[in-house]
């Protein structure tokens, strides 16, 4: 599968956290979030801690936890873990329904990052793994396994790893670059709309059941 003409990137977050994101005007990296209290954490604490020490090899001195992470697909493997709610390291047990997808355009993000001297990178597999490889520069996007990214059957180990490729933006990610919010149901759409009430930037909200399990 060739590189998509306009690749999109996706960050998943609990609907409860959206109001604070809108108020801050940005998403924060885990290295910042560990200093802030509150919010509904949907990730695994041990993995988040490991990411704080894993180097992003194409940017000397920076670790994975110092970047805001995105997937290259909706309906990610992490969302499947949340949906199953049976992983021993997953503290969150609230299911996939309250989780929302924040979608942005990769090329617009790169343009913003380079105009604002903000470092960015992407991994060819799970960025929280010790063995993953990192790249920066759009000329290397073809190294991502786009077939795996698009796969709905991720039981083969190589597909599972490649599907978890991540796009990373240093420190924070501006709210105004979020173009669309995909939600599970009308009820969650209403919660999202309320969280954005009065905001200058209000992305389109769409019920996207095909982004969920």
PDB file of N, CA and C in Angstrom, residues 94-155:
ATOM      1  N   UNK A  94     -13.598   1.538  31.949  1.00  0.00           N
ATOM      2  CA  UNK A  94     -14.842   2.174  31.536  1.00  0.00           C
ATOM      3  C   UNK A  94     -15.279   1.890  30.116  1.00  0.00           C
ATOM      4  N   UNK A  95     -14.535   1.026  29.393  1.00  0.00           N
ATOM      5  CA  UNK A  95     -14.931   0.672  28.037  1.00  0.00           C
ATOM      6  C   UNK A  95     -14.582   1.725  27.004  1.00  0.00           C
ATOM      7  N   UNK A  96     -14.882   1.402  25.741  1.00  0.00           N
ATOM      8  CA  UNK A  96     -14.492   2.261  24.627  1.00  0.00           C
ATOM      9  C   UNK A  96     -15.481   3.401  24.356  1.00  0.00           C
ATOM     10  N   UNK A  97     -16.717   3.285  24.831  1.00  0.00           N
ATOM     11  CA  UNK A  97     -17.741   4.250  24.459  1.00  0.00           C
ATOM     12  C   UNK A  97     -17.389   5.711  24.776  1.00  0.00           C
ATOM     13  N   UNK A  98     -16.778   6.004  25.951  1.00  0.00           N
ATOM     14  CA  UNK A  98     -16.454   7.410  26.247  1.00  0.00           C
ATOM     15  C   UNK A  98     -15.148   7.895  25.610  1.00  0.00           C
ATOM     16  N   UNK A  99     -14.456   7.026  24.888  1.00  0.00           N
ATOM     17  CA  UNK A  99     -13.183   7.413  24.275  1.00  0.00           C
ATOM     18  C   UNK A  99     -13.462   8.113  22.942  1.00  0.00           C
ATOM     19  N   UNK A 100     -12.816   9.252  22.733  1.00  0.00           N
ATOM     20  CA  UNK A 100     -13.012   9.992  21.481  1.00  0.00           C
ATOM     21  C   UNK A 100     -11.704  10.032  20.694  1.00  0.00           C
ATOM     22  N   UNK A 101     -11.841  10.092  19.372  1.00  0.00           N
ATOM     23  CA  UNK A 101     -10.694  10.193  18.466  1.00  0.00           C
ATOM     24  C   UNK A 101     -10.516  11.651  18.037  1.00  0.00           C
ATOM     25  N   UNK A 102      -9.344  12.190  18.251  1.00  0.00           N
ATOM     26  CA  UNK A 102      -9.009  13.526  17.756  1.00  0.00           C
ATOM     27  C   UNK A 102      -8.172  13.355  16.488  1.00  0.00           C
ATOM     28  N   UNK A 103      -8.692  13.841  15.373  1.00  0.00           N
ATOM     29  CA  UNK A 103      -8.049  13.630  14.073  1.00  0.00           C
ATOM     30  C   UNK A 103      -7.395  14.917  13.571  1.00  0.00           C
ATOM     31  N   UNK A 104      -6.179  14.781  13.035  1.00  0.00           N
ATOM     32  CA  UNK A 104      -5.460  15.905  12.450  1.00  0.00           C
ATOM     33  C   UNK A 104      -4.825  15.456  11.140  1.00  0.00           C
ATOM     34  N   UNK A 105      -4.451  16.422  10.319  1.00  0.00           N
ATOM     35  CA  UNK A 105      -3.805  16.153   9.040  1.00  0.00           C
ATOM     36  C   UNK A 105      -2.291  16.174   9.226  1.00  0.00           C
ATOM     37  N   UNK A 106      -1.626  15.087   8.877  1.00  0.00           N
ATOM     38  CA  UNK A 106      -0.188  14.962   9.124  1.00  0.00           C
ATOM     39  C   UNK A 106       0.603  16.088   8.474  1.00  0.00           C
ATOM     40  N   UNK A 107       0.328  16.398   7.232  1.00  0.00           N
ATOM     41  CA  UNK A 107       1.138  17.401   6.535  1.00  0.00           C
ATOM     42  C   UNK A 107       0.937  18.801   7.117  1.00  0.00           C
ATOM     43  N   UNK A 108      -0.281  19.107   7.564  1.00  0.00           N
ATOM     44  CA  UNK A 108      -0.508  20.394   8.211  1.00  0.00           C
ATOM     45  C   UNK A 108       0.218  20.460   9.545  1.00  0.00           C
ATOM     46  N   UNK A 109       0.267  19.333  10.248  1.00  0.00           N
ATOM     47  CA  UNK A 109       0.987  19.281  11.525  1.00  0.00           C
ATOM     48  C   UNK A 109       2.478  19.492  11.301  1.00  0.00           C
ATOM     49  N   UNK A 110       3.042  18.834  10.296  1.00  0.00           N
ATOM     50  CA  UNK A 110       4.464  18.994   9.988  1.00  0.00           C
ATOM     51  C   UNK A 110       4.768  20.452   9.619  1.00  0.00           C
ATOM     52  N   UNK A 111       3.891  21.046   8.823  1.00  0.00           N
ATOM     53  CA  UNK A 111       4.081  22.446   8.429  1.00  0.00           C
ATOM     54  C   UNK A 111       4.094  23.358   9.654  1.00  0.00           C
ATOM     55  N   UNK A 112       3.148  23.109  10.573  1.00  0.00           N
ATOM     56  CA  UNK A 112       3.112  23.914  11.808  1.00  0.00           C
ATOM     57  C   UNK A 112       4.356  23.682  12.647  1.00  0.00           C
ATOM     58  N   UNK A 113       4.748  22.423  12.808  1.00  0.00           N
ATOM     59  CA  UNK A 113       5.893  22.093  13.658  1.00  0.00           C
ATOM     60  C   UNK A 113       7.173  22.749  13.141  1.00  0.00           C
ATOM     61  N   UNK A 114       7.367  22.696  11.852  1.00  0.00           N
ATOM     62  CA  UNK A 114       8.602  23.251  11.290  1.00  0.00           C
ATOM     63  C   UNK A 114       8.588  24.777  11.321  1.00  0.00           C
ATOM     64  N   UNK A 115       7.399  25.373  11.215  1.00  0.00           N
ATOM     65  CA  UNK A 115       7.305  26.833  11.295  1.00  0.00           C
ATOM     66  C   UNK A 115       7.517  27.327  12.717  1.00  0.00           C
ATOM     67  N   UNK A 116       7.270  26.442  13.695  1.00  0.00           N
ATOM     68  CA  UNK A 116       7.375  26.825  15.103  1.00  0.00           C
ATOM     69  C   UNK A 116       8.547  26.172  15.823  1.00  0.00           C
ATOM     70  N   UNK A 117       9.494  25.641  15.044  1.00  0.00           N
ATOM     71  CA  UNK A 117      10.709  25.038  15.600  1.00  0.00           C
ATOM     72  C   UNK A 117      10.383  23.968  16.636  1.00  0.00           C
ATOM     73  N   UNK A 118       9.361  23.167  16.333  1.00  0.00           N
ATOM     74  CA  UNK A 118       8.933  22.088  17.224  1.00  0.00           C
ATOM     75  C   UNK A 118       9.351  20.747  16.609  1.00  0.00           C
ATOM     76  N   UNK A 119      10.096  19.965  17.331  1.00  0.00           N
ATOM     77  CA  UNK A 119      10.578  18.698  16.787  1.00  0.00           C
ATOM     78  C   UNK A 119       9.456  17.660  16.724  1.00  0.00           C
ATOM     79  N   UNK A 120       9.554  16.804  15.726  1.00  0.00           N
ATOM     80  CA  UNK A 120       8.549  15.759  15.523  1.00  0.00           C
ATOM     81  C   UNK A 120       9.245  14.528  14.963  1.00  0.00           C
ATOM     82  N   UNK A 121       8.592  13.409  15.069  1.00  0.00           N
ATOM     83  CA  UNK A 121       9.170  12.144  14.605  1.00  0.00           C
ATOM     84  C   UNK A 121       8.042  11.141  14.446  1.00  0.00           C
ATOM     85  N   UNK A 122       8.398   9.961  13.966  1.00  0.00           N
ATOM     86  CA  UNK A 122       7.437   8.857  13.965  1.00  0.00           C
ATOM     87  C   UNK A 122       8.193   7.555  14.137  1.00  0.00           C
ATOM     88  N   UNK A 123       7.482   6.587  14.711  1.00  0.00           N
ATOM     89  CA  UNK A 123       8.060   5.272  14.927  1.00  0.00           C
ATOM     90  C   UNK A 123       7.507   4.316  13.883  1.00  0.00           C
ATOM     91  N   UNK A 124       8.260   3.288  13.574  1.00  0.00           N
ATOM     92  CA  UNK A 124       7.807   2.289  12.595  1.00  0.00           C
ATOM     93  C   UNK A 124       7.014   1.178  13.265  1.00  0.00           C
ATOM     94  N   UNK A 125       6.962   1.190  14.601  1.00  0.00           N
ATOM     95  CA  UNK A 125       6.164   0.237  15.380  1.00  0.00           C
ATOM     96  C   UNK A 125       5.849   0.914  16.706  1.00  0.00           C
ATOM     97  N   UNK A 126       5.444   0.155  17.694  1.00  0.00           N
ATOM     98  CA  UNK A 126       5.084   0.703  18.998  1.00  0.00           C
ATOM     99  C   UNK A 126       6.227   1.532  19.583  1.00  0.00           C
ATOM    100  N   UNK A 127       5.996   2.812  19.798  1.00  0.00           N
ATOM    101  CA  UNK A 127       7.050   3.695  20.299  1.00  0.00           C
ATOM    102  C   UNK A 127       7.417   3.392  21.741  1.00  0.00           C
ATOM    103  N   UNK A 128       6.612   2.585  22.420  1.00  0.00           N
ATOM    104  CA  UNK A 128       6.916   2.208  23.787  1.00  0.00           C
ATOM    105  C   UNK A 128       7.751   0.948  23.901  1.00  0.00           C
ATOM    106  N   UNK A 129       8.170   0.392  22.750  1.00  0.00           N
ATOM    107  CA  UNK A 129       8.996  -0.818  22.748  1.00  0.00           C
ATOM    108  C   UNK A 129      10.476  -0.429  22.661  1.00  0.00           C
ATOM    109  N   UNK A 130      11.322  -1.242  23.268  1.00  0.00           N
ATOM    110  CA  UNK A 130      12.755  -0.930  23.303  1.00  0.00           C
ATOM    111  C   UNK A 130      13.403  -1.008  21.924  1.00  0.00           C
ATOM    112  N   UNK A 131      12.836  -1.807  21.033  1.00  0.00           N
ATOM    113  CA  UNK A 131      13.490  -2.098  19.754  1.00  0.00           C
ATOM    114  C   UNK A 131      12.964  -1.267  18.589  1.00  0.00           C
ATOM    115  N   UNK A 132      12.017  -0.365  18.806  1.00  0.00           N
ATOM    116  CA  UNK A 132      11.420   0.336  17.682  1.00  0.00           C
ATOM    117  C   UNK A 132      12.418   1.274  17.016  1.00  0.00           C
ATOM    118  N   UNK A 133      12.134   1.609  15.772  1.00  0.00           N
ATOM    119  CA  UNK A 133      12.966   2.530  14.997  1.00  0.00           C
ATOM    120  C   UNK A 133      12.201   3.835  14.801  1.00  0.00           C
ATOM    121  N   UNK A 134      12.937   4.940  14.811  1.00  0.00           N
ATOM    122  CA  UNK A 134      12.333   6.257  14.648  1.00  0.00           C
ATOM    123  C   UNK A 134      12.838   6.930  13.378  1.00  0.00           C
ATOM    124  N   UNK A 135      11.983   7.767  12.823  1.00  0.00           N
ATOM    125  CA  UNK A 135      12.328   8.546  11.647  1.00  0.00           C
ATOM    126  C   UNK A 135      11.790   9.962  11.817  1.00  0.00           C
ATOM    127  N   UNK A 136      12.350  10.880  11.066  1.00  0.00           N
ATOM    128  CA  UNK A 136      11.765  12.200  10.922  1.00  0.00           C
ATOM    129  C   UNK A 136      11.944  12.606   9.462  1.00  0.00           C
ATOM    130  N   UNK A 137      11.086  13.474   8.974  1.00  0.00           N
ATOM    131  CA  UNK A 137      11.110  13.841   7.558  1.00  0.00           C
ATOM    132  C   UNK A 137      10.070  13.066   6.768  1.00  0.00           C
ATOM    133  N   UNK A 138       9.281  13.773   5.979  1.00  0.00           N
ATOM    134  CA  UNK A 138       8.195  13.117   5.247  1.00  0.00           C
ATOM    135  C   UNK A 138       8.712  12.185   4.152  1.00  0.00           C
ATOM    136  N   UNK A 139       9.976  12.317   3.776  1.00  0.00           N
ATOM    137  CA  UNK A 139      10.526  11.457   2.726  1.00  0.00           C
ATOM    138  C   UNK A 139      10.704  10.016   3.193  1.00  0.00           C
ATOM    139  N   UNK A 140      10.562   9.761   4.495  1.00  0.00           N
ATOM    140  CA  UNK A 140      10.681   8.393   5.016  1.00  0.00           C
ATOM    141  C   UNK A 140       9.333   7.748   5.335  1.00  0.00           C
ATOM    142  N   UNK A 141       8.223   8.426   5.023  1.00  0.00           N
ATOM    143  CA  UNK A 141       6.903   7.888   5.360  1.00  0.00           C
ATOM    144  C   UNK A 141       6.630   6.547   4.694  1.00  0.00           C
ATOM    145  N   UNK A 142       7.293   6.290   3.576  1.00  0.00           N
ATOM    146  CA  UNK A 142       7.120   5.016   2.888  1.00  0.00           C
ATOM    147  C   UNK A 142       7.649   3.825   3.677  1.00  0.00           C
ATOM    148  N   UNK A 143       8.449   4.083   4.716  1.00  0.00           N
ATOM    149  CA  UNK A 143       8.961   2.993   5.545  1.00  0.00           C
ATOM    150  C   UNK A 143       7.912   2.465   6.522  1.00  0.00           C
ATOM    151  N   UNK A 144       6.845   3.233   6.744  1.00  0.00           N
ATOM    152  CA  UNK A 144       5.738   2.743   7.559  1.00  0.00           C
ATOM    153  C   UNK A 144       5.016   1.647   6.783  1.00  0.00           C
ATOM    154  N   UNK A 145       4.619   0.593   7.461  1.00  0.00           N
ATOM    155  CA  UNK A 145       3.863  -0.484   6.825  1.00  0.00           C
ATOM    156  C   UNK A 145       2.396  -0.070   6.797  1.00  0.00           C
ATOM    157  N   UNK A 146       1.992   0.587   5.714  1.00  0.00           N
ATOM    158  CA  UNK A 146       0.643   1.139   5.631  1.00  0.00           C
ATOM    159  C   UNK A 146      -0.420   0.047   5.512  1.00  0.00           C
ATOM    160  N   UNK A 147      -0.053  -1.105   4.974  1.00  0.00           N
ATOM    161  CA  UNK A 147      -0.996  -2.232   4.951  1.00  0.00           C
ATOM    162  C   UNK A 147      -1.338  -2.657   6.376  1.00  0.00           C
ATOM    163  N   UNK A 148      -0.326  -2.728   7.227  1.00  0.00           N
ATOM    164  CA  UNK A 148      -0.552  -3.100   8.618  1.00  0.00           C
ATOM    165  C   UNK A 148      -1.360  -2.027   9.345  1.00  0.00           C
ATOM    166  N   UNK A 149      -1.042  -0.770   9.077  1.00  0.00           N
ATOM    167  CA  UNK A 149      -1.781   0.334   9.696  1.00  0.00           C
ATOM    168  C   UNK A 149      -3.270   0.218   9.392  1.00  0.00           C
ATOM    169  N   UNK A 150      -3.605  -0.166   8.169  1.00  0.00           N
ATOM    170  CA  UNK A 150      -5.004  -0.255   7.742  1.00  0.00           C
ATOM    171  C   UNK A 150      -5.663  -1.585   8.094  1.00  0.00           C
ATOM    172  N   UNK A 151      -4.881  -2.558   8.552  1.00  0.00           N
ATOM    173  CA  UNK A 151      -5.402  -3.910   8.774  1.00  0.00           C
ATOM    174  C   UNK A 151      -6.442  -3.941   9.893  1.00  0.00           C
ATOM    175  N   UNK A 152      -7.489  -4.750   9.701  1.00  0.00           N
ATOM    176  CA  UNK A 152      -8.476  -4.974  10.762  1.00  0.00           C
ATOM    177  C   UNK A 152      -8.195  -6.277  11.513  1.00  0.00           C
ATOM    178  N   UNK A 153      -7.416  -7.162  10.894  1.00  0.00           N
ATOM    179  CA  UNK A 153      -6.980  -8.393  11.560  1.00  0.00           C
ATOM    180  C   UNK A 153      -5.514  -8.216  11.942  1.00  0.00           C
ATOM    181  N   UNK A 154      -5.272  -8.022  13.229  1.00  0.00           N
ATOM    182  CA  UNK A 154      -3.893  -7.774  13.665  1.00  0.00           C
ATOM    183  C   UNK A 154      -3.378  -8.900  14.545  1.00  0.00           C
ATOM    184  N   UNK A 155      -3.880 -10.107  14.313  1.00  0.00           N
ATOM    185  CA  UNK A 155      -3.362 -11.252  15.070  1.00  0.00           C
ATOM    186  C   UNK A 155      -1.930 -11.614  14.706  1.00  0.00           C
TER     187      UNK A 155
END
